[in-house]
C-alpha positions as CSV (number, residue, x, y, z in Angstrom):
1,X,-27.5,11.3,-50.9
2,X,-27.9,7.5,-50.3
3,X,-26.9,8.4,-46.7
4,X,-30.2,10.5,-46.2
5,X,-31.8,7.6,-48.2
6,X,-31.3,5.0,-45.7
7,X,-31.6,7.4,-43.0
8,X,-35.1,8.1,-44.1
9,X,-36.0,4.7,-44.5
10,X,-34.7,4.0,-40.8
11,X,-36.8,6.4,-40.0
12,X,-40.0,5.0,-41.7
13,X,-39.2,1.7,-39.9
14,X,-38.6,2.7,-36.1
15,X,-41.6,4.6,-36.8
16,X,-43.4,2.1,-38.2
17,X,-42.7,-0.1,-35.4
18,X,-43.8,2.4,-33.0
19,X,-47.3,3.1,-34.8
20,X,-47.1,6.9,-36.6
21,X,-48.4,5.7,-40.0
22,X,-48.1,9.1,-41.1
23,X,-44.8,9.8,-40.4
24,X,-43.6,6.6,-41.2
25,X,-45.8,7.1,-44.8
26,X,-43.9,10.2,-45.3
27,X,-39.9,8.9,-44.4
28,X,-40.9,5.7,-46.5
29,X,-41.5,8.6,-49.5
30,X,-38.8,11.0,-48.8
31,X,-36.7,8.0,-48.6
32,X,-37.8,6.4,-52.4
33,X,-37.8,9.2,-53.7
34,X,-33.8,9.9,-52.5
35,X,-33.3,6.6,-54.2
36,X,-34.6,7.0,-57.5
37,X,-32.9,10.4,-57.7
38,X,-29.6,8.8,-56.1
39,X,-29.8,6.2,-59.0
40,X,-30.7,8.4,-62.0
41,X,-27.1,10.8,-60.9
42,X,-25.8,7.2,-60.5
43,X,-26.5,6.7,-64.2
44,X,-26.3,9.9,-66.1
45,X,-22.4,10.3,-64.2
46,X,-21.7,6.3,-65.9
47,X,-23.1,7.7,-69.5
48,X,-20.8,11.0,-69.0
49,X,-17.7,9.1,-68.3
50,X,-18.2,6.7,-70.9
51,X,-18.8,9.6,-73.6
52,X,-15.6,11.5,-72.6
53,X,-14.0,8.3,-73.3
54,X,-12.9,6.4,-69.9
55,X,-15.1,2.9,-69.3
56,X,-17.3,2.6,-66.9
57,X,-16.7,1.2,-63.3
């Protein structure tokens, strides 16, 4: 999932570059919200692991 986040953001920034605000508008949002959702599995798989006993990374 952080693959397609930083694809996305690419995205956002050749197109930025190239002058399609609205596309680039739209990767830039796809792509943040890939992240936050990448981070929150990020942290609910570090609270399951440390509940079932085994430390965290």
């Amino acid at each position: 999932m952080l693959g397609w986040a930083l694809t996305f953001l690419v995205v956002a920034l050749i197109a930025a570059a190239l002058g399609f605000g609205g596309i680039a508008g739209t990767s830039a949002g796809i792509a943040q919200i890939l992240f936050v959702i990448f981070i929150v599995l990020f942290v609910v798989a570090m609270i399951a692991r440390a509940v079932r006993g085994r430390p965290p990374l």
